[in-house]
Coordinates of C-alpha atoms in Angstrom, one line a residue:
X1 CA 17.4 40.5 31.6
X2 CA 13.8 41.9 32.8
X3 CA 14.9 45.3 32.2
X4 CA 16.6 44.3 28.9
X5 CA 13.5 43.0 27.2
X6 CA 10.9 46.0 29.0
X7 CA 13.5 48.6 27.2
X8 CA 13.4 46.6 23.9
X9 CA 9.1 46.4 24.6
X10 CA 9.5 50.3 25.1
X11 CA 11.1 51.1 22.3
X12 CA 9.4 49.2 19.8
X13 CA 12.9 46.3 19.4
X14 CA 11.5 43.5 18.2
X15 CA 12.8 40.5 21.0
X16 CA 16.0 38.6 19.6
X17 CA 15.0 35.4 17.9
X18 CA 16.3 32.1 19.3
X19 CA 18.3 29.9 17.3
X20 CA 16.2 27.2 16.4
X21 CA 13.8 29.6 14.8
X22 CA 16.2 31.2 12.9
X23 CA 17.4 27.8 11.7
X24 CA 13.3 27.1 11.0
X25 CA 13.1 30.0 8.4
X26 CA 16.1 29.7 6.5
X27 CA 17.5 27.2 4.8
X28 CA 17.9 24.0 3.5
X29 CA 15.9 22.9 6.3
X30 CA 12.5 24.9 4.6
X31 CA 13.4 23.4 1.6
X32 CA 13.6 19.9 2.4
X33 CA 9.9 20.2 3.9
X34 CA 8.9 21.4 0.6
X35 CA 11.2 19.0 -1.4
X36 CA 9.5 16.0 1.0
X37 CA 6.1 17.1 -0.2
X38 CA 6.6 17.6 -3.4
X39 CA 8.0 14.4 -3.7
X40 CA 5.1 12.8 -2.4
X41 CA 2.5 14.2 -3.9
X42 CA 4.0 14.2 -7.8
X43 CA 5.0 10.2 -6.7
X44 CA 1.4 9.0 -5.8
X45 CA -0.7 11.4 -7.7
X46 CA 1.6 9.9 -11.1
X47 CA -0.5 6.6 -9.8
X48 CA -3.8 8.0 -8.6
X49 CA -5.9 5.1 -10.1
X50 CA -4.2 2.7 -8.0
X51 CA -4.8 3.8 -4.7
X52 CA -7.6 6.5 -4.5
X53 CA -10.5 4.7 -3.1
X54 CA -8.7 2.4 -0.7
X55 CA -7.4 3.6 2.6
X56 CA -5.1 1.1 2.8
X57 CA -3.4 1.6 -0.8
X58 CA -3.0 4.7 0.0
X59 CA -0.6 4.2 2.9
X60 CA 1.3 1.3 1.4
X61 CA 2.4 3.4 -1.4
X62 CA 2.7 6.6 0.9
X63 CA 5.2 4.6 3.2
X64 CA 7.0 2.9 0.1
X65 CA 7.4 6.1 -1.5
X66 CA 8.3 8.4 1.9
X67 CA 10.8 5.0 2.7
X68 CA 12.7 5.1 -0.7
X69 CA 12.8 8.0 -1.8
X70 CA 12.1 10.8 1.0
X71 CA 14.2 9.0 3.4
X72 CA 17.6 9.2 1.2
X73 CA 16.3 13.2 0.1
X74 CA 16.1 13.4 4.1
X75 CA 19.4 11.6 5.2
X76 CA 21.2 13.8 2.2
X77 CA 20.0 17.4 3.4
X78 CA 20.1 16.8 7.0
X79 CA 24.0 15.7 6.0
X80 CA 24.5 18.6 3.8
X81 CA 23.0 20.5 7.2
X82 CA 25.5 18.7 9.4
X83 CA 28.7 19.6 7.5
X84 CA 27.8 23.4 7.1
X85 CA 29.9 24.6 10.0
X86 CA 33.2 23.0 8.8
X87 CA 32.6 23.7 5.1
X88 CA 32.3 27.4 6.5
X89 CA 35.0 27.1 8.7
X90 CA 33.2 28.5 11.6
X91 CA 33.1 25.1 13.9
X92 CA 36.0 26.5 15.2
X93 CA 34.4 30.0 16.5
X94 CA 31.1 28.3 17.2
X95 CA 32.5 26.1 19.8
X96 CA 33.1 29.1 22.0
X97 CA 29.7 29.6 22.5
X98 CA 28.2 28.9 25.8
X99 CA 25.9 25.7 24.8
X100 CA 27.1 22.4 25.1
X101 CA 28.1 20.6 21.8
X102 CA 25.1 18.3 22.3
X103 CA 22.7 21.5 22.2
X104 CA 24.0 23.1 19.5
X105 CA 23.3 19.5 17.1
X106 CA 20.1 19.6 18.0
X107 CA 19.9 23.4 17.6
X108 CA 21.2 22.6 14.3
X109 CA 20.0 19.1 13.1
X110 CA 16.1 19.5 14.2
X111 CA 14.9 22.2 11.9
X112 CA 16.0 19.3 8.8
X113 CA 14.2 16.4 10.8
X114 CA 11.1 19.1 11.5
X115 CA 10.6 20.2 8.0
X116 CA 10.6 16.8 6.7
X117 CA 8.1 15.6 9.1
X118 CA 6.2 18.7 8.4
X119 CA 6.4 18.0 4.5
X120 CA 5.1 14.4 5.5
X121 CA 2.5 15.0 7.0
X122 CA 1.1 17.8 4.3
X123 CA 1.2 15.3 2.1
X124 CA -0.8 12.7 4.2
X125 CA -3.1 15.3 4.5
X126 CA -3.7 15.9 0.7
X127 CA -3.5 12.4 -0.1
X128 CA -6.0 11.3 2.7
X129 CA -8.3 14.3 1.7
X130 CA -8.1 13.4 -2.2
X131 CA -9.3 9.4 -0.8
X132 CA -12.1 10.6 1.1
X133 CA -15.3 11.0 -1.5
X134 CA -14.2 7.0 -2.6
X135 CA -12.9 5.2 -0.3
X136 CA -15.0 3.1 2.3
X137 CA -14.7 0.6 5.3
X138 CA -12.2 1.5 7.5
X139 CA -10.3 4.8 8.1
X140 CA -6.6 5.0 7.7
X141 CA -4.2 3.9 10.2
X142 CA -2.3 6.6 12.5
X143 CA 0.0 4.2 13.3
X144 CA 1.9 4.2 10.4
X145 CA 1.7 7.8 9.7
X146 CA 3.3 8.2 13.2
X147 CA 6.1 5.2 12.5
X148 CA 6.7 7.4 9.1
X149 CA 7.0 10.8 10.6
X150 CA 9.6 9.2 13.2
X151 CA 11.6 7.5 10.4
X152 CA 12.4 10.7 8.4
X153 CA 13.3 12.2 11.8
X154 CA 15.1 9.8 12.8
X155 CA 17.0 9.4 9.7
X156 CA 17.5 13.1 9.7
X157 CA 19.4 12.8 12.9
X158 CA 21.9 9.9 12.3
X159 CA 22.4 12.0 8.6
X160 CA 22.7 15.3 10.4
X161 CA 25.8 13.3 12.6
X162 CA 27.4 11.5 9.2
X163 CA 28.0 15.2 8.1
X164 CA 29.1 16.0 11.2
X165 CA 31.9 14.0 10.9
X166 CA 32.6 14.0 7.7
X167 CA 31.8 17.5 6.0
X168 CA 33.1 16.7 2.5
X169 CA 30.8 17.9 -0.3
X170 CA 30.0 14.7 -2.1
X171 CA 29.3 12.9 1.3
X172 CA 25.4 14.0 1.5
X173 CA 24.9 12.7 -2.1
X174 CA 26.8 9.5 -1.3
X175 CA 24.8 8.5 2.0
X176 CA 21.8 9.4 -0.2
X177 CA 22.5 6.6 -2.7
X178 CA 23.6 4.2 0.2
X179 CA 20.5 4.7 2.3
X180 CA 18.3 4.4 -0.8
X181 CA 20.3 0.9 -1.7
X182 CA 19.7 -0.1 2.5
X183 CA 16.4 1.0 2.5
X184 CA 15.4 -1.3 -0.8
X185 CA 16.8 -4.3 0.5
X186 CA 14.9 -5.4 2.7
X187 CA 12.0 -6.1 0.4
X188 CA 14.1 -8.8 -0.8
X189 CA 14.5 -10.4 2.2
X190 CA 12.3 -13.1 3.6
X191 CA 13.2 -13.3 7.1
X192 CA 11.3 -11.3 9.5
X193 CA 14.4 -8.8 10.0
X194 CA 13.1 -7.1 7.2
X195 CA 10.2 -5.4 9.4
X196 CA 12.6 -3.5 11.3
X197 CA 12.4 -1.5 8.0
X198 CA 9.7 0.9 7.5
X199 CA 9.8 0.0 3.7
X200 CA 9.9 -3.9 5.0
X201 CA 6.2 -4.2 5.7
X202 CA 3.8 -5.6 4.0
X203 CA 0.6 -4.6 2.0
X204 CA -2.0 -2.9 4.8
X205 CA -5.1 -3.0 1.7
X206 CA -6.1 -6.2 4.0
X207 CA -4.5 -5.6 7.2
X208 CA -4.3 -3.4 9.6
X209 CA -0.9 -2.7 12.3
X210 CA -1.4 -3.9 16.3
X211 CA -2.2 -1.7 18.4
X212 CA 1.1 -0.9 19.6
X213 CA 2.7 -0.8 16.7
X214 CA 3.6 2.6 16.5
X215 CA 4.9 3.1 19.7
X216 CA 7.6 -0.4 19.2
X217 CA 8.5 1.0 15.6
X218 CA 9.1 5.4 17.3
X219 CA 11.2 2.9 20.2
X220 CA 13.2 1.0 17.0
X221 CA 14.1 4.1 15.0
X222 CA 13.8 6.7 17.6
X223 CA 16.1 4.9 19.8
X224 CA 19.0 4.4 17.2
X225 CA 18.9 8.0 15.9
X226 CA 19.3 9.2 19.4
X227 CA 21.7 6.7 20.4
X228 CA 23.8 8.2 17.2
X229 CA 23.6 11.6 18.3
X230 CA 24.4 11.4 21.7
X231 CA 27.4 8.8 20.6
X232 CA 28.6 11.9 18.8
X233 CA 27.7 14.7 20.9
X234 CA 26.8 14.3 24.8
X235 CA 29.1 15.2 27.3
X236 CA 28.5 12.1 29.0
X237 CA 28.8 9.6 25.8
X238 CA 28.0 6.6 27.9
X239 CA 24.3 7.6 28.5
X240 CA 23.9 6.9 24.5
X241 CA 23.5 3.1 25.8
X242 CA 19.8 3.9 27.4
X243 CA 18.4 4.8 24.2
X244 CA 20.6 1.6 22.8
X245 CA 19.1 -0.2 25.2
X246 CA 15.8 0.5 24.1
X247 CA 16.3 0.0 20.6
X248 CA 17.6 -3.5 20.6
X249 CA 14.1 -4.2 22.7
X250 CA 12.1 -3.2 20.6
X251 CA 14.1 -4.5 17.7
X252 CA 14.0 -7.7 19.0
X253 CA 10.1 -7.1 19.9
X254 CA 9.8 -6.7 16.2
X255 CA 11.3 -9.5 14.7
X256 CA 10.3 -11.9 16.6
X257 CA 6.7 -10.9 16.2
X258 CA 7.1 -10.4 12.0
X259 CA 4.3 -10.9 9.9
X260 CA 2.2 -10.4 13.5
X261 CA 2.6 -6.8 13.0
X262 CA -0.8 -6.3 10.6
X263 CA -3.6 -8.6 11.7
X264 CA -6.9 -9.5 9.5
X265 CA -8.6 -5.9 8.6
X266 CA -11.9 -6.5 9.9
X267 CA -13.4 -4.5 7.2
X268 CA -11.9 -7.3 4.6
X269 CA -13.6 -10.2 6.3
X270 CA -17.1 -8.4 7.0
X271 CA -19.6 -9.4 4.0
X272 CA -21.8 -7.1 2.3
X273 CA -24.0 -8.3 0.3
X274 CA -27.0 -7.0 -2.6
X275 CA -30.5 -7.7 -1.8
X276 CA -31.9 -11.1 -3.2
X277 CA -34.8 -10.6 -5.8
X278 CA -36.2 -13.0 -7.5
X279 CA -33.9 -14.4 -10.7
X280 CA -31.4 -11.8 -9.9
X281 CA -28.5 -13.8 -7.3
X282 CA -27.0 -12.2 -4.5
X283 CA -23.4 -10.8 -4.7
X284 CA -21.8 -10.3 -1.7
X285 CA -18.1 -8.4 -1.3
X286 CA -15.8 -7.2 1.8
X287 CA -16.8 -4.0 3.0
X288 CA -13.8 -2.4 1.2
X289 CA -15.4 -3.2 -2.2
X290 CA -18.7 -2.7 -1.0
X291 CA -19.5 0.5 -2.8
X292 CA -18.7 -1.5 -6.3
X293 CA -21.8 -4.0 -6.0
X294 CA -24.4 -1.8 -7.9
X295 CA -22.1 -1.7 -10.8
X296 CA -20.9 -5.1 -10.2
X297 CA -24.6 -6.2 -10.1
X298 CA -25.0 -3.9 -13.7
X299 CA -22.4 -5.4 -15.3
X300 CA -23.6 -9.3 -14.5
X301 CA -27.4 -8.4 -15.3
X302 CA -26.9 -9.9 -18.7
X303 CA -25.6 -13.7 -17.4
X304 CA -28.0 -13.7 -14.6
X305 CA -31.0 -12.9 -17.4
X306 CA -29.4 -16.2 -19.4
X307 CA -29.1 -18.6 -16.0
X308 CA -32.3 -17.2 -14.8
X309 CA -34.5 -20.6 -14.6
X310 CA -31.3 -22.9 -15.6
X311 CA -31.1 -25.5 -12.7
X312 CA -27.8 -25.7 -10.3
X313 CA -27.4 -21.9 -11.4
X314 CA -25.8 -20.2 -8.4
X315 CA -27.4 -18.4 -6.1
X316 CA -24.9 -16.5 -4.6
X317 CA -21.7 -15.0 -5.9
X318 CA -19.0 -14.1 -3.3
X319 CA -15.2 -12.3 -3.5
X320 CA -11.7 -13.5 -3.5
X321 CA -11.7 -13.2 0.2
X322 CA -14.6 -15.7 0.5
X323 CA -14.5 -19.7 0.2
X324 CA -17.9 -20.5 -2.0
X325 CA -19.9 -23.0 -0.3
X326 CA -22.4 -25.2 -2.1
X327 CA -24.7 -23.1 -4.6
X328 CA -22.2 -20.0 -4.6
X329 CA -19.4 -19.4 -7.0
X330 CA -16.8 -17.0 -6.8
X331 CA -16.3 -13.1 -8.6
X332 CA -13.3 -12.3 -10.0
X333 CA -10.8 -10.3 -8.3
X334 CA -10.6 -6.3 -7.9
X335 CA -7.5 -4.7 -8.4
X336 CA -7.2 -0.8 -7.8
X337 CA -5.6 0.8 -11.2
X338 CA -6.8 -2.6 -13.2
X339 CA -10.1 -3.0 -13.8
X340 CA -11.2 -0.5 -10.9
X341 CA -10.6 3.2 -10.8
X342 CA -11.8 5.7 -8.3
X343 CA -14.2 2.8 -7.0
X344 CA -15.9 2.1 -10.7
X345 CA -15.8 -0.6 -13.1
X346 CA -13.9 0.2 -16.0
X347 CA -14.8 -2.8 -17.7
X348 CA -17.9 -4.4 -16.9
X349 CA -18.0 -6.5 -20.2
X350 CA -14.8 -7.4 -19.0
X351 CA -15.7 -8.2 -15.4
X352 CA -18.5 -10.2 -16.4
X353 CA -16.4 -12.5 -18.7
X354 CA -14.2 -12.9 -16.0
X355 CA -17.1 -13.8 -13.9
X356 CA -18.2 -17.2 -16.0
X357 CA -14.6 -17.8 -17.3
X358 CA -14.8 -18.3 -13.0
X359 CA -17.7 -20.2 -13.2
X360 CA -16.9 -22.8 -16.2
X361 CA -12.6 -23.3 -15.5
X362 CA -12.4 -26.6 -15.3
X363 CA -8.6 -27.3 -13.0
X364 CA -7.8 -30.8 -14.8
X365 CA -4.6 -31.9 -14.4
X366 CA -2.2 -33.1 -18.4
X367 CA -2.8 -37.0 -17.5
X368 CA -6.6 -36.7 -17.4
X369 CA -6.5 -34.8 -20.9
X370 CA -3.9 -37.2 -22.2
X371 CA -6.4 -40.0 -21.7
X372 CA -9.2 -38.4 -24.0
X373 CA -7.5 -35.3 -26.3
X374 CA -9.8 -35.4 -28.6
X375 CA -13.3 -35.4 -25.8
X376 CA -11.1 -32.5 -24.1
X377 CA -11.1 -30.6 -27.1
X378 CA -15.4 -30.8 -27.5
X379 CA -15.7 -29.7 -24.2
X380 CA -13.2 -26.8 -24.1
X381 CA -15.0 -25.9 -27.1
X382 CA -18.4 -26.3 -25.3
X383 CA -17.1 -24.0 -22.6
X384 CA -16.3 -21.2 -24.7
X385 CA -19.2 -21.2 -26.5
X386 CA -21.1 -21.2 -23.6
X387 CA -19.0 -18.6 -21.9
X388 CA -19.2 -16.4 -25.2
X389 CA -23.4 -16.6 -25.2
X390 CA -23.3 -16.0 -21.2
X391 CA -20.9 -12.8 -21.5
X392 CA -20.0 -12.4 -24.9
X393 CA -16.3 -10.7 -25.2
X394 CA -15.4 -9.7 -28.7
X395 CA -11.9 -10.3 -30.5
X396 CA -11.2 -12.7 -26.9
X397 CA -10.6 -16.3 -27.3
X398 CA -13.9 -16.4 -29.5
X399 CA -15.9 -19.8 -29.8
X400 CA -15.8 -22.4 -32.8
X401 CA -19.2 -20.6 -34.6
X402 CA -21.1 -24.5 -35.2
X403 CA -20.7 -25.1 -31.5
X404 CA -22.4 -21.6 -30.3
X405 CA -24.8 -21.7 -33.4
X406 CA -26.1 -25.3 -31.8
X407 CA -26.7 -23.8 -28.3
X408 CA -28.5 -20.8 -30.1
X409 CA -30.5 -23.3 -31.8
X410 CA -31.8 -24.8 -29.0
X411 CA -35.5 -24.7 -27.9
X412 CA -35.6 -21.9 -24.8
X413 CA -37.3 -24.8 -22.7
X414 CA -34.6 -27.2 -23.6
X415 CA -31.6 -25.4 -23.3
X416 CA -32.1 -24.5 -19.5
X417 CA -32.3 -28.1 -19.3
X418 CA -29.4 -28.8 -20.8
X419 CA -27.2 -25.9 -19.4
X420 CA -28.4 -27.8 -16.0
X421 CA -26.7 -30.7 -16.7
X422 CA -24.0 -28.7 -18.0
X423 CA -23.8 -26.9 -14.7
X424 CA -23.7 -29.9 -12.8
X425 CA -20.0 -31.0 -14.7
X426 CA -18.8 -27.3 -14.9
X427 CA -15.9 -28.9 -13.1
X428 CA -15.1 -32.8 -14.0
X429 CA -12.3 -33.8 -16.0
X430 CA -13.9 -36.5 -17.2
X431 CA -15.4 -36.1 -21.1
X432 CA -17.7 -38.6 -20.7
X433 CA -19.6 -37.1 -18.3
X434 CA -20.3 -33.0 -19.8
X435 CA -23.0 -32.9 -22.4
X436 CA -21.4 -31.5 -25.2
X437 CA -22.7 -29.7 -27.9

């Protein structure tokens, strides 16, 4: 052999290339990596403005997307791959080569799984590089970049062995529509089995996977793709119950821990809050919409001018995430792609409407207003005029004009005094008791 290869050296032969990088070159295998991608990237960037800027966005939508629609593309090709031999009637010839039937699937089946990891992960790397200049806190998880490279190989494999066995033509775009149909139903589910699906987890904006998360979810799918192949192929078919083995374990490992998968993102829960100044409150947000409170501090400038002086007027304005203790009240919520693009208000009129509509809603149950219709009606009208004057919204649920005209009226002096008091009943349900105008 020595000699073999210092002739071909010698006479400029260029060394024979081994069959799995012949498989690596050609192919449907080079196109499903591409196809993966492509997929991918025209999925998520279609939907830019409701992930870029959070880390977490991004790989819930990445996983969703790689889960539904790259794992069927994946299971289909690597079948299609599977099936080639017999639709080219060369199984036959290739089982007189010298490699057992075990290395010649793998010989044949990894370039699919390969490619489509590779495609994966180019598109992670776009994505993640398109989220850097916005998004803050936290950086994304590996885990479930590594639980989403082993799916589409692992799916690869068990497609790879359905074509295999049955090398009909219509069989990869059949499995395709099946896995796509197995792979969506677990988000209907509501028992913890549906975690043992990648496309089963839940939203990772807030949360963040345990530690050994990805090595229980490679053990999961890992373990049944290679308990499939070696079902089909090994020489020694009983060995395909070690890899079982480990699957049920970690199976089991998973749905018994469930929604314990993704703990509290510390990010989420840390505060960060504006600078107090005097007649300007503080506003205080996780540190995933931390880089929003200059805007969100722009955008309330007008209300906090009006309160400024106005007794019981908060202090301190805190996020969803955040129970308001006394003297705080809450901001409205921030949803990427509604309200919040690329880590910018789109609408701060709008936000800061939804900031007093926050302030003044009044939670009273039909029997209290039952008792006094008509003293419910003054003081919804009361609230939307004052909630029009403190953030005016034109063309929205716009105020009765002799109820705002009165509070215009009003002496400066006296109407701090009486927005006080009005404060101070923002949230009875009892007329009586709200100054009306």
């Amino acid at each position: 052999m020595t000699d073999t290869l210092t002739r071909m050296r010698d006479t400029g032969t260029a060394a024979p290339r081994t069959p799995l990088r012949t498989e690596l070159r050609r192919g449907i295998p080079l196109w499903t990596g591409a196809a993966v991608a492509l997929t991918l990237l025209v999925t998520l960037g279609a939907k830019a403005d409701q992930w870029q800027g959070d880390w977490g966005a991004t790989l819930t939508r990445l996983t969703s997307a790689n889960t539904l629609l790259c794992g069927p593309l994946t299971a289909a090709a690597a079948c299609w791959q599977g099936g080639r031999e017999r639709r080219a009637r060369t199984a036959e010839l290739l089982s007189g080569v010298p490699r057992s039937r075990l290395r010649r699937a793998v010989m044949t089946a990894a370039p699919v799984a390969l490619w489509a990891a590779v495609g994966y992960l180019v598109a992670l790397a776009v994505l993640l590089a398109a989220n850097l200049p916005y998004a803050s806190g936290r950086g994304p998880s590996l885990s479930l970049a590594v639980s989403d490279s082993c799916f589409l190989v692992s799916i690869a494999l068990v497609g790879f062995v359905v074509g295999r066995l049955s090398p009909w033509r219509l069989t990869a775009p059949f499995l395709a529509v099946s896995t796509y149909v197995g792979l969506g139903i677990p988000n209907y589910l509501e028992s913890e089995a549906r975690f043992l699906s990648p496309g089963g987890r839940t939203e990772v904006s807030v949360s963040v996977p345990v530690w050994w998360f990805a090595p229980v979810m490679v053990a999961w799918l890992g373990g049944l793709a290679v308990t499939v192949l070696l079902a089909y192929a090994a020489r020694r078919r009983f060995l395909a119950v070690v890899p079982l083995a480990l699957a049920i374990t970690a199976g089991t490992v998973v749905v018994h821990t469930g929604e314990n998968l993704f703990r509290d993102d510390p990010a989420a829960d840390r505060r960060v809050c504006t600078e107090s100044a005097p007649g300007t409150p503080q506003l205080c947000m996780s540190a995933v919409d931390a880089p929003l409170l200059p805007q969100a501090s722009d955008a309330l400038k007008g209300m906090f001018s009006r309160l400024d002086g106005v007794p019981g007027a908060p202090a301190t304005y805190v996020d969803q995430r955040t129970d308001p203790k006394h003297g705080e009240a809450r901001l409205p919520s921030v949803t990427r792609g509604w309200g919040v693009v690329r880590n910018e208000l789109t609408d701060p009129r709008g936000y800061a409407y939804n900031t007093v509509n926050g302030l003044l809603s009044r939670e009273c149950p039909d029997s209290a207003r039952k008792q006094d219709p008509q003293g419910f009606d003054r003081v919804s009208a009361t609230d939307r005029a004052v909630q029009h004057w403190l953030a005016p919204l034109d063309g929205f649920d716009p105020p009765a004009p002799e109820y705002l005209t009165r509070l215009e009226a009003m002496p400066k002096a006296d109407r701090k005094v009486w927005l006080g008091r009005f404060l101070a009943t923002r949230k009875s349900c009892t007329p009586a008791e709200v100054p009306v105008l």
